Structures are given as structure tokens and as C-alpha cells.
């Protein structure tokens, strides 16, 4: 299981990366995609949507199950990754390159409250 040290994580298996422009990129972890298996469908939030922390934001479906993807923090969706909608298997190939959506955080400090790599590694087995 790959867990990059430069990202933040949630207990519900989302990752986020702070971008230079002040936005955050959000995706599902390698652990999540392994549990789901081959992804066949991804539904993303609408650009402009305002999401609360832990609100359902997207859906990923595999041959085995469907799973909700939650907003890791509160904010507004500013971009979605149409490439993963067109080719969901990209998430299986590299979960950390295949971001799902980008948000402008309501409070940038909320990012720091999320799990670091070591904390996520410890919680991923739960």
C-alpha cells in the first residue's frame, strides 16, 4: 500500500494535496482503490458546489461495489477531473495522480487538522 508523505488523509480514505494556487486536489487513496477493485464509473460534484466537511461529494463504482467520496474539508468545488470520468481505471493505475476534484477551502487551516501519512497508515488497518 502506497502512502505518500506529502499528502493529507481522512479516515474515510480520501487524500488531499495543497496546490500552489491555494486550492486542494482530492482523490481516493491507494488503499481505497485496492478495496474497491476495478473502477468502472465515477460521478463527480458540479463545479461551483459548496461542500461541508465530510459531505458526500462524489461516487466511485467498481465491479464489486459503489462508494461515496467525502469532502475532506469545507469549500467550493472549482474543478473536476473529466479524464477520470472518461477512464475510471486511471484511479486504479495511480490513485495519487488521478485526482477527482479540486476545492477552494473555506478555511485553509482545516487541511492541517487532517491525518498525516503515519497517522493514516495506522488508521488504514481499522
mmCIF file with all atom_site columns, C-alpha atoms in Angstrom:
data_model
loop_
_atom_site.group_PDB
_atom_site.id
_atom_site.type_symbol
_atom_site.label_atom_id
_atom_site.label_alt_id
_atom_site.label_comp_id
_atom_site.label_asym_id
_atom_site.label_entity_id
_atom_site.label_seq_id
_atom_site.pdbx_PDB_ins_code
_atom_site.Cartn_x
_atom_site.Cartn_y
_atom_site.Cartn_z
_atom_site.occupancy
_atom_site.B_iso_or_equiv
_atom_site.pdbx_formal_charge
_atom_site.auth_seq_id
_atom_site.auth_comp_id
_atom_site.auth_asym_id
_atom_site.auth_atom_id
_atom_site.pdbx_PDB_model_num
ATOM 1   C CA . UNK A 1 1   ? 0.000   0.000  0.000   1.00 0.00 ? 1   UNK A CA 1
ATOM 2   C CA . UNK A 1 2   ? 1.468   3.326  -1.097  1.00 0.00 ? 2   UNK A CA 1
ATOM 3   C CA . UNK A 1 3   ? 1.008   6.350  1.186   1.00 0.00 ? 3   UNK A CA 1
ATOM 4   C CA . UNK A 1 4   ? 2.870   9.494  0.035   1.00 0.00 ? 4   UNK A CA 1
ATOM 5   C CA . UNK A 1 5   ? 4.215   11.535 2.944   1.00 0.00 ? 5   UNK A CA 1
ATOM 6   C CA . UNK A 1 6   ? 3.442   14.908 1.321   1.00 0.00 ? 6   UNK A CA 1
ATOM 7   C CA . UNK A 1 7   ? -0.351  14.423 1.310   1.00 0.00 ? 7   UNK A CA 1
ATOM 8   C CA . UNK A 1 8   ? -3.061  14.652 3.981   1.00 0.00 ? 8   UNK A CA 1
ATOM 9   C CA . UNK A 1 9   ? -5.648  11.921 4.542   1.00 0.00 ? 9   UNK A CA 1
ATOM 10  C CA . UNK A 1 10  ? -9.067  11.216 6.024   1.00 0.00 ? 10  UNK A CA 1
ATOM 11  C CA . UNK A 1 11  ? -10.191 8.123  7.922   1.00 0.00 ? 11  UNK A CA 1
ATOM 12  C CA . UNK A 1 12  ? -12.667 7.530  5.068   1.00 0.00 ? 12  UNK A CA 1
ATOM 13  C CA . UNK A 1 13  ? -9.725  7.058  2.644   1.00 0.00 ? 13  UNK A CA 1
ATOM 14  C CA . UNK A 1 14  ? -9.615  10.361 0.757   1.00 0.00 ? 14  UNK A CA 1
ATOM 15  C CA . UNK A 1 15  ? -6.317  12.121 0.135   1.00 0.00 ? 15  UNK A CA 1
ATOM 16  C CA . UNK A 1 16  ? -5.735  15.786 -0.478  1.00 0.00 ? 16  UNK A CA 1
ATOM 17  C CA . UNK A 1 17  ? -2.846  17.818 -1.760  1.00 0.00 ? 17  UNK A CA 1
ATOM 18  C CA . UNK A 1 18  ? -2.437  21.551 -1.192  1.00 0.00 ? 18  UNK A CA 1
ATOM 19  C CA . UNK A 1 19  ? -1.721  23.228 -4.541  1.00 0.00 ? 19  UNK A CA 1
ATOM 20  C CA . UNK A 1 20  ? 0.382   26.355 -5.118  1.00 0.00 ? 20  UNK A CA 1
ATOM 21  C CA . UNK A 1 21  ? -2.704  28.376 -6.122  1.00 0.00 ? 21  UNK A CA 1
ATOM 22  C CA . UNK A 1 22  ? -4.398  27.823 -2.736  1.00 0.00 ? 22  UNK A CA 1
ATOM 23  C CA . UNK A 1 23  ? -6.736  25.075 -3.941  1.00 0.00 ? 23  UNK A CA 1
ATOM 24  C CA . UNK A 1 24  ? -6.653  21.471 -2.822  1.00 0.00 ? 24  UNK A CA 1
ATOM 25  C CA . UNK A 1 25  ? -6.824  18.387 -5.035  1.00 0.00 ? 25  UNK A CA 1
ATOM 26  C CA . UNK A 1 26  ? -8.889  15.476 -3.682  1.00 0.00 ? 26  UNK A CA 1
ATOM 27  C CA . UNK A 1 27  ? -8.795  11.797 -4.593  1.00 0.00 ? 27  UNK A CA 1
ATOM 28  C CA . UNK A 1 28  ? -9.154  8.343  -3.086  1.00 0.00 ? 28  UNK A CA 1
ATOM 29  C CA . UNK A 1 29  ? -6.220  6.526  -1.573  1.00 0.00 ? 29  UNK A CA 1
ATOM 30  C CA . UNK A 1 30  ? -4.410  3.544  -2.999  1.00 0.00 ? 30  UNK A CA 1
ATOM 31  C CA . UNK A 1 31  ? -5.881  1.516  -0.125  1.00 0.00 ? 31  UNK A CA 1
ATOM 32  C CA . UNK A 1 32  ? -9.428  2.553  -1.137  1.00 0.00 ? 32  UNK A CA 1
ATOM 33  C CA . UNK A 1 33  ? -8.972  1.646  -4.786  1.00 0.00 ? 33  UNK A CA 1
ATOM 34  C CA . UNK A 1 34  ? -7.480  -1.732 -3.775  1.00 0.00 ? 34  UNK A CA 1
ATOM 35  C CA . UNK A 1 35  ? -10.526 -2.464 -1.608  1.00 0.00 ? 35  UNK A CA 1
ATOM 36  C CA . UNK A 1 36  ? -12.941 -1.454 -4.383  1.00 0.00 ? 36  UNK A CA 1
ATOM 37  C CA . UNK A 1 37  ? -11.233 -3.284 -7.226  1.00 0.00 ? 37  UNK A CA 1
ATOM 38  C CA . UNK A 1 38  ? -11.554 -2.277 -10.879 1.00 0.00 ? 38  UNK A CA 1
ATOM 39  C CA . UNK A 1 39  ? -13.369 1.050  -11.114 1.00 0.00 ? 39  UNK A CA 1
ATOM 40  C CA . UNK A 1 40  ? -15.974 1.287  -13.865 1.00 0.00 ? 40  UNK A CA 1
ATOM 41  C CA . UNK A 1 41  ? -17.821 4.562  -13.125 1.00 0.00 ? 41  UNK A CA 1
ATOM 42  C CA . UNK A 1 42  ? -17.085 7.856  -11.387 1.00 0.00 ? 42  UNK A CA 1
ATOM 43  C CA . UNK A 1 43  ? -19.580 10.626 -10.649 1.00 0.00 ? 43  UNK A CA 1
ATOM 44  C CA . UNK A 1 44  ? -18.064 13.959 -9.619  1.00 0.00 ? 44  UNK A CA 1
ATOM 45  C CA . UNK A 1 45  ? -19.577 17.045 -7.962  1.00 0.00 ? 45  UNK A CA 1
ATOM 46  C CA . UNK A 1 46  ? -20.601 20.058 -10.008 1.00 0.00 ? 46  UNK A CA 1
ATOM 47  C CA . UNK A 1 47  ? -18.166 22.951 -10.314 1.00 0.00 ? 47  UNK A CA 1
ATOM 48  C CA . UNK A 1 48  ? -19.411 25.721 -8.041  1.00 0.00 ? 48  UNK A CA 1
ATOM 49  C CA . UNK A 1 49  ? -20.875 23.319 -5.463  1.00 0.00 ? 49  UNK A CA 1
ATOM 50  C CA . UNK A 1 50  ? -20.267 24.324 -1.859  1.00 0.00 ? 50  UNK A CA 1
ATOM 51  C CA . UNK A 1 51  ? -19.478 21.314 0.301   1.00 0.00 ? 51  UNK A CA 1
ATOM 52  C CA . UNK A 1 52  ? -19.323 20.872 4.053   1.00 0.00 ? 52  UNK A CA 1
ATOM 53  C CA . UNK A 1 53  ? -16.537 18.800 5.576   1.00 0.00 ? 53  UNK A CA 1
ATOM 54  C CA . UNK A 1 54  ? -17.419 15.079 5.378   1.00 0.00 ? 54  UNK A CA 1
ATOM 55  C CA . UNK A 1 55  ? -20.314 15.752 2.967   1.00 0.00 ? 55  UNK A CA 1
ATOM 56  C CA . UNK A 1 56  ? -20.812 13.248 0.150   1.00 0.00 ? 56  UNK A CA 1
ATOM 57  C CA . UNK A 1 57  ? -19.092 14.792 -2.860  1.00 0.00 ? 57  UNK A CA 1
ATOM 58  C CA . UNK A 1 58  ? -18.592 12.048 -5.440  1.00 0.00 ? 58  UNK A CA 1
ATOM 59  C CA . UNK A 1 59  ? -19.301 8.387  -6.124  1.00 0.00 ? 59  UNK A CA 1
ATOM 60  C CA . UNK A 1 60  ? -16.892 5.727  -7.364  1.00 0.00 ? 60  UNK A CA 1
ATOM 61  C CA . UNK A 1 61  ? -18.236 2.404  -8.589  1.00 0.00 ? 61  UNK A CA 1
ATOM 62  C CA . UNK A 1 62  ? -16.326 -0.778 -9.188  1.00 0.00 ? 62  UNK A CA 1
ATOM 63  C CA . UNK A 1 63  ? -17.293 -4.209 -10.385 1.00 0.00 ? 63  UNK A CA 1
ATOM 64  C CA . UNK A 1 64  ? -17.716 -5.105 -6.680  1.00 0.00 ? 64  UNK A CA 1
ATOM 65  C CA . UNK A 1 65  ? -19.302 -2.060 -5.010  1.00 0.00 ? 65  UNK A CA 1
ATOM 66  C CA . UNK A 1 66  ? -20.120 1.628  -5.050  1.00 0.00 ? 66  UNK A CA 1
ATOM 67  C CA . UNK A 1 67  ? -18.588 4.006  -2.527  1.00 0.00 ? 67  UNK A CA 1
ATOM 68  C CA . UNK A 1 68  ? -19.136 7.627  -1.623  1.00 0.00 ? 68  UNK A CA 1
ATOM 69  C CA . UNK A 1 69  ? -16.221 10.036 -1.676  1.00 0.00 ? 69  UNK A CA 1
ATOM 70  C CA . UNK A 1 70  ? -16.475 12.705 1.013   1.00 0.00 ? 70  UNK A CA 1
ATOM 71  C CA . UNK A 1 71  ? -15.224 16.279 1.013   1.00 0.00 ? 71  UNK A CA 1
ATOM 72  C CA . UNK A 1 72  ? -12.212 16.237 3.355   1.00 0.00 ? 72  UNK A CA 1
ATOM 73  C CA . UNK A 1 73  ? -12.822 19.869 4.377   1.00 0.00 ? 73  UNK A CA 1
ATOM 74  C CA . UNK A 1 74  ? -15.420 22.553 3.705   1.00 0.00 ? 74  UNK A CA 1
ATOM 75  C CA . UNK A 1 75  ? -15.052 24.527 0.498   1.00 0.00 ? 75  UNK A CA 1
ATOM 76  C CA . UNK A 1 76  ? -16.192 25.171 -3.041  1.00 0.00 ? 76  UNK A CA 1
ATOM 77  C CA . UNK A 1 77  ? -15.552 22.845 -5.985  1.00 0.00 ? 77  UNK A CA 1
ATOM 78  C CA . UNK A 1 78  ? -13.514 24.772 -8.565  1.00 0.00 ? 78  UNK A CA 1
ATOM 79  C CA . UNK A 1 79  ? -12.567 21.991 -10.998 1.00 0.00 ? 79  UNK A CA 1
ATOM 80  C CA . UNK A 1 80  ? -13.370 18.358 -11.752 1.00 0.00 ? 80  UNK A CA 1
ATOM 81  C CA . UNK A 1 81  ? -11.149 15.822 -13.494 1.00 0.00 ? 81  UNK A CA 1
ATOM 82  C CA . UNK A 1 82  ? -13.130 14.794 -16.572 1.00 0.00 ? 82  UNK A CA 1
ATOM 83  C CA . UNK A 1 83  ? -10.293 12.422 -17.544 1.00 0.00 ? 83  UNK A CA 1
ATOM 84  C CA . UNK A 1 84  ? -11.147 10.052 -14.657 1.00 0.00 ? 84  UNK A CA 1
ATOM 85  C CA . UNK A 1 85  ? -14.839 10.124 -15.597 1.00 0.00 ? 85  UNK A CA 1
ATOM 86  C CA . UNK A 1 86  ? -13.856 9.070  -19.125 1.00 0.00 ? 86  UNK A CA 1
ATOM 87  C CA . UNK A 1 87  ? -11.313 6.490  -17.888 1.00 0.00 ? 87  UNK A CA 1
ATOM 88  C CA . UNK A 1 88  ? -12.079 5.394  -14.282 1.00 0.00 ? 88  UNK A CA 1
ATOM 89  C CA . UNK A 1 89  ? -9.310  2.781  -14.472 1.00 0.00 ? 89  UNK A CA 1
ATOM 90  C CA . UNK A 1 90  ? -6.796  5.659  -14.186 1.00 0.00 ? 90  UNK A CA 1
ATOM 91  C CA . UNK A 1 91  ? -7.540  5.696  -10.443 1.00 0.00 ? 91  UNK A CA 1
ATOM 92  C CA . UNK A 1 92  ? -6.623  2.005  -10.221 1.00 0.00 ? 92  UNK A CA 1
ATOM 93  C CA . UNK A 1 93  ? -3.398  2.628  -12.130 1.00 0.00 ? 93  UNK A CA 1
ATOM 94  C CA . UNK A 1 94  ? -2.223  5.543  -9.936  1.00 0.00 ? 94  UNK A CA 1
ATOM 95  C CA . UNK A 1 95  ? -4.608  6.683  -7.218  1.00 0.00 ? 95  UNK A CA 1
ATOM 96  C CA . UNK A 1 96  ? -2.431  9.675  -6.309  1.00 0.00 ? 96  UNK A CA 1
ATOM 97  C CA . UNK A 1 97  ? -2.067  11.030 -9.846  1.00 0.00 ? 97  UNK A CA 1
ATOM 98  C CA . UNK A 1 98  ? -5.772  10.597 -10.653 1.00 0.00 ? 98  UNK A CA 1
ATOM 99  C CA . UNK A 1 99  ? -7.339  13.377 -8.579  1.00 0.00 ? 99  UNK A CA 1
ATOM 100 C CA . UNK A 1 100 ? -11.117 13.620 -8.666  1.00 0.00 ? 100 UNK A CA 1
ATOM 101 C CA . UNK A 1 101 ? -11.887 17.271 -7.936  1.00 0.00 ? 101 UNK A CA 1
ATOM 102 C CA . UNK A 1 102 ? -10.295 20.485 -6.701  1.00 0.00 ? 102 UNK A CA 1
ATOM 103 C CA . UNK A 1 103 ? -11.688 22.740 -3.992  1.00 0.00 ? 103 UNK A CA 1
ATOM 104 C CA . UNK A 1 104 ? -11.061 26.224 -2.709  1.00 0.00 ? 104 UNK A CA 1
ATOM 105 C CA . UNK A 1 105 ? -11.022 25.678 1.071   1.00 0.00 ? 105 UNK A CA 1
ATOM 106 C CA . UNK A 1 106 ? -13.393 27.697 3.254   1.00 0.00 ? 106 UNK A CA 1
ATOM 107 C CA . UNK A 1 107 ? -10.562 27.709 5.830   1.00 0.00 ? 107 UNK A CA 1
ATOM 108 C CA . UNK A 1 108 ? -7.085  26.701 4.669   1.00 0.00 ? 108 UNK A CA 1
ATOM 109 C CA . UNK A 1 109 ? -6.084  25.797 8.241   1.00 0.00 ? 109 UNK A CA 1
ATOM 110 C CA . UNK A 1 110 ? -8.535  22.867 8.127   1.00 0.00 ? 110 UNK A CA 1
ATOM 111 C CA . UNK A 1 111 ? -6.022  20.984 5.969   1.00 0.00 ? 111 UNK A CA 1
ATOM 112 C CA . UNK A 1 112 ? -3.576  20.829 8.882   1.00 0.00 ? 112 UNK A CA 1
ATOM 113 C CA . UNK A 1 113 ? -6.147  19.060 11.068  1.00 0.00 ? 113 UNK A CA 1
ATOM 114 C CA . UNK A 1 114 ? -6.276  16.040 8.740   1.00 0.00 ? 114 UNK A CA 1
ATOM 115 C CA . UNK A 1 115 ? -4.170  12.910 9.103   1.00 0.00 ? 115 UNK A CA 1
ATOM 116 C CA . UNK A 1 116 ? -0.532  12.800 8.094   1.00 0.00 ? 116 UNK A CA 1
ATOM 117 C CA . UNK A 1 117 ? 0.881   9.726  6.348   1.00 0.00 ? 117 UNK A CA 1
ATOM 118 C CA . UNK A 1 118 ? 1.903   7.961  9.575   1.00 0.00 ? 118 UNK A CA 1
ATOM 119 C CA . UNK A 1 119 ? -1.492  8.564  11.219  1.00 0.00 ? 119 UNK A CA 1
ATOM 120 C CA . UNK A 1 120 ? -3.306  7.377  8.093   1.00 0.00 ? 120 UNK A CA 1
ATOM 121 C CA . UNK A 1 121 ? -1.123  4.260  7.880   1.00 0.00 ? 121 UNK A CA 1
ATOM 122 C CA . UNK A 1 122 ? -2.039  3.434  11.480  1.00 0.00 ? 122 UNK A CA 1
ATOM 123 C CA . UNK A 1 123 ? -5.766  4.019  10.864  1.00 0.00 ? 123 UNK A CA 1
ATOM 124 C CA . UNK A 1 124 ? -5.977  2.302  7.456   1.00 0.00 ? 124 UNK A CA 1
ATOM 125 C CA . UNK A 1 125 ? -5.995  -1.094 9.103   1.00 0.00 ? 125 UNK A CA 1
ATOM 126 C CA . UNK A 1 126 ? -9.027  -0.221 11.237  1.00 0.00 ? 126 UNK A CA 1
#
